XYZ file of C-alpha atoms in Angstrom:
419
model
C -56.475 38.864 -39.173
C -56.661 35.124 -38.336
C -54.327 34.268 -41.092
C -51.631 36.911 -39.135
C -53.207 34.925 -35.495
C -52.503 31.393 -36.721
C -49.016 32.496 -38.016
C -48.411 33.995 -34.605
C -48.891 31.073 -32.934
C -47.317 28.819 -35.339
C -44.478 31.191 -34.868
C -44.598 31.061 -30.929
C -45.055 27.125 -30.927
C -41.727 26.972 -33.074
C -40.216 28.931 -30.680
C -41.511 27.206 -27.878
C -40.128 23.682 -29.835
C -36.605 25.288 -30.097
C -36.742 26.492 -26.301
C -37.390 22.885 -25.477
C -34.763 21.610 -27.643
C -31.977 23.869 -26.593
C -33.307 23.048 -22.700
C -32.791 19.516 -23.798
C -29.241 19.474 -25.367
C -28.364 22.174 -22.739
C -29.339 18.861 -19.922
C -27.244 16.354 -22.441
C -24.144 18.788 -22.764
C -24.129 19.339 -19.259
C -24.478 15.309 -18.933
C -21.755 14.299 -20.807
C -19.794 17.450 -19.036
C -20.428 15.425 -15.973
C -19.356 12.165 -17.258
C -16.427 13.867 -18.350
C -15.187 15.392 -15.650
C -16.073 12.113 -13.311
C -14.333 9.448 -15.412
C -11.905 11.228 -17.304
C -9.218 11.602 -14.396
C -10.301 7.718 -12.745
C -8.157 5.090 -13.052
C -10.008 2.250 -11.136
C -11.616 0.702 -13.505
C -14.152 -0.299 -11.129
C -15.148 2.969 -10.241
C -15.362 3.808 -13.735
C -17.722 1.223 -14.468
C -20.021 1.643 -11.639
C -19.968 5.491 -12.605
C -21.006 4.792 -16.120
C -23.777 2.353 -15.007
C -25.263 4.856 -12.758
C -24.995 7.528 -14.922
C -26.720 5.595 -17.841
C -29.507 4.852 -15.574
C -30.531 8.225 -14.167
C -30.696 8.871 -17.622
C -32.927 6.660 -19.335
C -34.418 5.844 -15.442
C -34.506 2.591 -16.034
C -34.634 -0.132 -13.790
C -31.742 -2.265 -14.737
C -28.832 -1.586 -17.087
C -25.549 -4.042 -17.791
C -22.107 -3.671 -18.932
C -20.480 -5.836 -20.651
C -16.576 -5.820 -21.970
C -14.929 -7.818 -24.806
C -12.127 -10.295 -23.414
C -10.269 -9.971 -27.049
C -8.444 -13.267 -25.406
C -11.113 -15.455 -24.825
C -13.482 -13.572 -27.605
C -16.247 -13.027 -25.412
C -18.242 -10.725 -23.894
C -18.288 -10.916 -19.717
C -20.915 -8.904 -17.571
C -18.365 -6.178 -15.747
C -21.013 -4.340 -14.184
C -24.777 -4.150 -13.376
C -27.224 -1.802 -11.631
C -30.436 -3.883 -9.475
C -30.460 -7.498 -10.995
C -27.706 -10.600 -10.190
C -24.874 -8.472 -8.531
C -23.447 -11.977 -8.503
C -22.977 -13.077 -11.942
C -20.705 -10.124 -12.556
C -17.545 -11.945 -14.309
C -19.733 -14.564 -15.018
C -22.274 -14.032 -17.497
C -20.291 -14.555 -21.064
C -21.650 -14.672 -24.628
C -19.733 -14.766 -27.622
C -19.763 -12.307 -30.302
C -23.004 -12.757 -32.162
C -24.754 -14.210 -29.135
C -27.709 -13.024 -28.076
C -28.926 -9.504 -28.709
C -26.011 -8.199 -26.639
C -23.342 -10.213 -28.957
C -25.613 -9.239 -32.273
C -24.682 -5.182 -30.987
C -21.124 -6.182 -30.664
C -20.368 -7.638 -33.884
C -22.578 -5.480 -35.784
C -21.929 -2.569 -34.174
C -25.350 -1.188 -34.022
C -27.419 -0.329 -31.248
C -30.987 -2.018 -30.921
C -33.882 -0.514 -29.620
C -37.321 -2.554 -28.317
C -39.636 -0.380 -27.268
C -41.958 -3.831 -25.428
C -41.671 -7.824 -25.373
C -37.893 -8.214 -25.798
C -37.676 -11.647 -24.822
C -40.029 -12.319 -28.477
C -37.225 -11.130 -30.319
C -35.114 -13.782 -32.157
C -31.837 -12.736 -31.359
C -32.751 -12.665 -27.625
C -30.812 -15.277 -25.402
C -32.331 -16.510 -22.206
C -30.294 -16.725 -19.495
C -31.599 -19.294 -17.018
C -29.633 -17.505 -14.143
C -30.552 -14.147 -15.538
C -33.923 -12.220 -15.274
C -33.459 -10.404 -18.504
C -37.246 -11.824 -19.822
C -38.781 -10.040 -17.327
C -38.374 -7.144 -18.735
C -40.231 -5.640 -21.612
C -37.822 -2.800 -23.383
C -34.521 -3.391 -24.221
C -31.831 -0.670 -25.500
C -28.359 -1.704 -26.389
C -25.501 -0.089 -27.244
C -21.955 -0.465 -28.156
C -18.963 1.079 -26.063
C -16.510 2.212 -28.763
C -12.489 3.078 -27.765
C -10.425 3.770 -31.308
C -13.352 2.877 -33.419
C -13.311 -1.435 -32.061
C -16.182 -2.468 -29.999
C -14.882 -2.957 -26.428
C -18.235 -3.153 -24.808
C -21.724 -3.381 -24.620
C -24.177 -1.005 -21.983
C -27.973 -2.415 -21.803
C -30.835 -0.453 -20.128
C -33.997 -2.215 -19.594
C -37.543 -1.216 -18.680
C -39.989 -3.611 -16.712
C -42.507 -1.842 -18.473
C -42.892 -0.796 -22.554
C -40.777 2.425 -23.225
C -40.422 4.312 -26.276
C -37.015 5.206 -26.939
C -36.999 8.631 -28.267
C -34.589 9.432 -31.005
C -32.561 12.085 -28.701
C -32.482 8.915 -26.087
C -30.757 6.589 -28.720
C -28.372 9.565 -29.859
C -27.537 10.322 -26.449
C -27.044 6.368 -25.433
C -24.899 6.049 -28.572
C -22.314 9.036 -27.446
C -22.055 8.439 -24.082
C -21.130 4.712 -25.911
C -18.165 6.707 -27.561
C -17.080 8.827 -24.762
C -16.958 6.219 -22.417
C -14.833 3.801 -24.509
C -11.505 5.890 -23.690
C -11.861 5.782 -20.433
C -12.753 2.202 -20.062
C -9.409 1.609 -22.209
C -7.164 3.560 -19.854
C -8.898 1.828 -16.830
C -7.828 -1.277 -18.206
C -4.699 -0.327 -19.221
C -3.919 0.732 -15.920
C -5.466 -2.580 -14.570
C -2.574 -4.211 -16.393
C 0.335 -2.088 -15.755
C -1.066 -2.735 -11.883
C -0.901 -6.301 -12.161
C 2.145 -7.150 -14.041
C 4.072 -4.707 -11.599
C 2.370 -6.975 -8.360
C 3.299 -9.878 -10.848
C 7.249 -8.453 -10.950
C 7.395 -7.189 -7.400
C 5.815 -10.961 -6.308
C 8.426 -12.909 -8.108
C 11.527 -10.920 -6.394
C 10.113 -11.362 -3.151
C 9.632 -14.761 -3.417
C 13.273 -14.836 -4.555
C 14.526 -13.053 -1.585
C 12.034 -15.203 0.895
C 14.001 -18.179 -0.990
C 17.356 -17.140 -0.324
C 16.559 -15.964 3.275
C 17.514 -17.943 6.149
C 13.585 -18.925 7.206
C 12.788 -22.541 7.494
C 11.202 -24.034 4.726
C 7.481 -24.330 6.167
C 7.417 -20.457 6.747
C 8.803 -20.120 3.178
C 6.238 -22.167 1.695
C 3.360 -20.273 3.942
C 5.105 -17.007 2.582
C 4.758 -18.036 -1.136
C 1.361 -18.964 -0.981
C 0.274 -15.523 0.986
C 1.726 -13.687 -2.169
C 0.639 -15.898 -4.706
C -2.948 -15.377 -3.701
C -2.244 -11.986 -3.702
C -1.238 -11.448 -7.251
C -3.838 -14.161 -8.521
C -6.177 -13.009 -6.620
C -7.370 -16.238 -5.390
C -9.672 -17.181 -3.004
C -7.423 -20.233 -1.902
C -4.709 -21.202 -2.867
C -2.537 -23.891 -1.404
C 1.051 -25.755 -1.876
C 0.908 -29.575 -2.273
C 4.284 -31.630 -1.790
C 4.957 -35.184 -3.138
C 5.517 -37.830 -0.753
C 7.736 -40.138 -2.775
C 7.812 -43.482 -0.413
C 3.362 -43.228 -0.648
C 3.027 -41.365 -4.072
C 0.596 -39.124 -2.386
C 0.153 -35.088 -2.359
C -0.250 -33.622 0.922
C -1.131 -29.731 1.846
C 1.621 -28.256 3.012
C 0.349 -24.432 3.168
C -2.155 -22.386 2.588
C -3.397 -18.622 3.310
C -7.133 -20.162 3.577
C -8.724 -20.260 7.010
C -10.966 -22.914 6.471
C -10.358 -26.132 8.268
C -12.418 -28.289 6.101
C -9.697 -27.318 3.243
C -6.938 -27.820 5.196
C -8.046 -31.094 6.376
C -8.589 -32.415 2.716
C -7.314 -36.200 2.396
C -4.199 -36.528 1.034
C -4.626 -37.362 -3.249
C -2.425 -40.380 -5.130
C -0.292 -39.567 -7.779
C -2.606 -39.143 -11.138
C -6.216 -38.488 -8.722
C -8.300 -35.717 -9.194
C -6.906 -31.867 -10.861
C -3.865 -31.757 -8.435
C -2.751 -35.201 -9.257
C -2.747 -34.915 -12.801
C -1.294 -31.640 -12.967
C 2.070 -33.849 -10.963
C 1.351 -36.796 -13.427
C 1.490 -34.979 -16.583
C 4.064 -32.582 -15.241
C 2.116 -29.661 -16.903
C -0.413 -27.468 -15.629
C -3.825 -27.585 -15.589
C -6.906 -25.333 -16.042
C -10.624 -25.877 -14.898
C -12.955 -23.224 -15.236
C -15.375 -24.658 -12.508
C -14.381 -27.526 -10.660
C -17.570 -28.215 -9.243
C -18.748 -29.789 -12.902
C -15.853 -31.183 -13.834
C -15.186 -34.716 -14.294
C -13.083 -36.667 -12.225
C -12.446 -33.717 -9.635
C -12.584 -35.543 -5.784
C -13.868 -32.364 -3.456
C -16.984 -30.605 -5.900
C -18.935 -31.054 -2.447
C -16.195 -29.147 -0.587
C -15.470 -26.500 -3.326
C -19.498 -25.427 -3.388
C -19.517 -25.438 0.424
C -16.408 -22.566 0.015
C -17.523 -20.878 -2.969
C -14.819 -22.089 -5.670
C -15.142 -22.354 -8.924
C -12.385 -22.274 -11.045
C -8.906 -23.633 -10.313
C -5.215 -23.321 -12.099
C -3.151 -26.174 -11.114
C 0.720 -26.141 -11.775
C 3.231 -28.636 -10.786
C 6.686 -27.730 -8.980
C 9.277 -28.743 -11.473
C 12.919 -29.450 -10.896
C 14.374 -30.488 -14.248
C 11.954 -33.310 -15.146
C 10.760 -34.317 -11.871
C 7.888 -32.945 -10.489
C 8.033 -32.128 -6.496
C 4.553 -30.729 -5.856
C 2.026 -28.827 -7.053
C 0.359 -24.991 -6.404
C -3.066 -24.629 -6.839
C -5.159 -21.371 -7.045
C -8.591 -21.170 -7.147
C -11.222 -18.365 -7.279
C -14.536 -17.880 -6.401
C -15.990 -16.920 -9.881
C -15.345 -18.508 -13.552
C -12.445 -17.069 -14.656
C -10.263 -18.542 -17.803
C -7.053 -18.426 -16.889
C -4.623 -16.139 -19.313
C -1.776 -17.778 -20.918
C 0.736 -15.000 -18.818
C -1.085 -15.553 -15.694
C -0.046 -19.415 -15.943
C 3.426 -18.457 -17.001
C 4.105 -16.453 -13.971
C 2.811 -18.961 -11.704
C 4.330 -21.695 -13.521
C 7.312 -19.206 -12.425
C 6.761 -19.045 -9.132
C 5.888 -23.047 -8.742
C 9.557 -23.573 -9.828
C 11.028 -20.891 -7.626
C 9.316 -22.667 -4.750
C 10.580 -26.372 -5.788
C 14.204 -24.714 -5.770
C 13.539 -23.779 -1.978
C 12.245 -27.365 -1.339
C 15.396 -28.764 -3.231
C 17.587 -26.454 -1.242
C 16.077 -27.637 2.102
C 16.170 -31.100 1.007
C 20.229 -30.773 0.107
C 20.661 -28.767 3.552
C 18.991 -31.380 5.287
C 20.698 -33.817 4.053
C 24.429 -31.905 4.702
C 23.697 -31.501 7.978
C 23.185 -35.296 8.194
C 25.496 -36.137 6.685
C 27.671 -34.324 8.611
C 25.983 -35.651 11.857
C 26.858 -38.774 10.781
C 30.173 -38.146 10.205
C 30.801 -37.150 13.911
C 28.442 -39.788 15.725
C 31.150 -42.086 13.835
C 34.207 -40.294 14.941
C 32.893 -39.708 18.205
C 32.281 -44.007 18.264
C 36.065 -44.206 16.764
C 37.615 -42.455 20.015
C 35.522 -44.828 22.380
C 36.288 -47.716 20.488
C 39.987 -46.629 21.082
C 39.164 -46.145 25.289
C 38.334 -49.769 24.747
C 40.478 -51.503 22.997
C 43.615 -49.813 25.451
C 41.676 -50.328 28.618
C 40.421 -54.028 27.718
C 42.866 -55.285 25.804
C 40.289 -56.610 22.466
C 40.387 -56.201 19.529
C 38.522 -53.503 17.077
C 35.535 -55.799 16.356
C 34.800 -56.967 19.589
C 35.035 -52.706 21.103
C 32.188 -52.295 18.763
C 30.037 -55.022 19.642
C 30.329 -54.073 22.771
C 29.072 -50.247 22.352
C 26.552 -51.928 19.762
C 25.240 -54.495 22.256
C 25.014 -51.751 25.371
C 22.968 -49.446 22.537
C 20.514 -52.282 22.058
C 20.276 -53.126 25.789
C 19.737 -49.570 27.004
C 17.902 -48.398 24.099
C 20.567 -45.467 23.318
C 22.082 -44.083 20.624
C 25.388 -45.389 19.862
C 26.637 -42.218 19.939
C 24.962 -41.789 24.043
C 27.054 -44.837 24.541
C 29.733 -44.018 22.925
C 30.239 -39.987 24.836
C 29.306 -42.226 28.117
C 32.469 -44.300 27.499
C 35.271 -41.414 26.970
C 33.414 -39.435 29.792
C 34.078 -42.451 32.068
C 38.117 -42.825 30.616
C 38.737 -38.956 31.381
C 37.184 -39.254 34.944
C 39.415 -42.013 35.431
């Protein structure tokens, strides 16, 4: 009788276990249903991210969790997304594969678990901008798209937390499932951008060709070149041959302080350079680099890095467009192509406006002289003198009246045709 008891109950806890079990994978199917049907269809890959993030931490209810993505460019790992700690290192918290526990679970590809003291563990990098070592547990797992790493999601705990084994298997599939949409997200991201990149170039083409003067053309270009780089400021700089210097010509920023910047020599600071060496130049924050004239300035506006690309016609460099942002950001190879692009579009438009100018004076000065001709004729038949001494004459009343030769001159077939 208490043999048949004890097997009864052995036989109800078992089925008490499996109730609990099927409860639990009943609340992860239904999980991963929901991150399903919420990413699945989202293109924004912001959205997507923040999704994921919150997702990951009603889940494990932790208090902070971090995604990073691998920049296969730069080979590095930069913080995307974040839920509670330093909103405003997003973009710039990097590590390199291998890095820290976070680039250990990229290159590996295994997730890593510590239930208390994380910051003890050897492969853990401190951050001195990060609060990371406050916390105790640490779980992190890679984001997988077409079986490469693409990513890395960490949860943390202020407090020690066991991971259970069901909480590492569910972490590690939500890492799977996520990885596809992350990919499309970014693909998207791309197609976005090259078509802004496309649709910016023709406009500045048809802005060039348009019959606006060259100032609003300039202002123009520099509106949609922030735009599509997504800069915080970004600013045209032409050459002033006669003084060698670089003045600001246009930009979309409202700040006076920038706009008011001293005009820069030929060869000073990123700008200069950039016109110097006729090639552009990259600075992923300005405000440590070396030799750069306005670090005071840039922290006071919140710039960091800057892309500076000289205006090229031929061989000779007529300016410069610089484009800054507010984060560290290292500038792609294509996105310094296309502005490269766009610099030399816009020293075409200066060149144009230079050769109009110059046309029109030209032609000015072709009728000032025929206009002088004709009263140089009213004078010679009314005074009897010679060619030379007509023109001295207009030349000497220019000098003592202060007018124009060409003033003079009208005044002197006015007076012959009232006569």
């Amino acid at each position: 009788m208490i043999i048949k008891e004890k097997r009864l109950k052995t036989g109800d806890e078992k089925i008490a276990q499996l109730k609990r079990s099927l409860v639990e994978k009943s609340c992860e199917l239904e999980l991963l249903r929901r991150i399903s049907e919420s990413i699945s269809c989202n293109l924004d890959l912001d959205d997507v991210l923040k999704q994921i993030i919150d997702i990951v931490v009603q889940v494990t209810r932790a208090d902070a969790c971090l995604l990073y993505l691998y920049d296969d460019r730069n080979k590095e790992l930069i913080l995307k997304a974040t839920k509670n700690p330093h909103p405003k290192l997003i973009g710039r918290a990097r590590l390199e594969l291998g890095e820290g526990i976070t680039g250990w679970v990229a290159r590996e590809r295994k997730l890593v678990a510590i239930a208390k003291n994380a910051s003890d563990d050897p492969r853990f990098k401190v951050f001195h901008n990060l609060p990371e070592d406050r916390y105790h547990a640490f779980l992190s797992v890679p984001v997988i798209s077409k079986n490469e790493v693409i990513g890395v999601i960490n949860v943390q705990h202020k407090r020690p937390h066991h991971h259970s084994n069901s909480e590492l298997a569910l972490l590690t599939t939500i890492g799977h499932q996520v990885g596809g949409a992350i990919e499309n997200a970014r693909l998207y991201e791309e197609m976005k951008k090259k078509a802004m990149q496309i649709e910016t170039l023709s406009q500045v083409s048809k802005t060039i060709a348009s019959n606006r003067y060259l100032k609003e053309i300039l202002q123009l270009i520099v509106a949609m070149t922030a735009e599509m780089m997504n800069s915080t400021i970004c600013s045209i700089m032409l050459l002033d041959e006669e003084r060698q210097e670089l003045e600001i010509v246009a930009t979309q920023s409202l700040s006076e302080d920038y706009r008011m910047k001293p005009n820069l020599k030929i060869g000073q600071s990123i700008s200069g350079r950039a016109v110097k060496e006729k090639r552009p130049i990259a600075v992923l924050d300005v405000t440590r680099e070396p030799g750069y004239m306005y670090a005071d300035l840039a922290r006071k506006e919140g710039l960091c890095s800057l892309l500076s690309v000289p205006m090229m016609i031929k061989d000779r460099a007529v300016g410069v467009i610089n484009s800054y942002t507010s984060h560290e950001h290292a500038f792609y190879d294509e996105e310094i192509h296309i502005l490269q692009a766009v610099a030399n579009q816009a020293a075409v438009a200066i060149e144009n406006t230079k050769l109009v100018r110059r046309s029109n004076e030209m032609q000015e000065a072709l009728e000032n002289r025929k206009i002088v001709e004709r009263a140089k004729g009213v004078l010679m038949r009314e005074k009897k003198i010679a060619e030379d001494e007509a023109f001295r004459i207009i030349q000497r009343q220019s000098m003592n009246t202060r007018k124009s030769m060409k003033e003079i001159a009208e005044a002197v077939i006015l007076a012959s045709e009232i006569k």
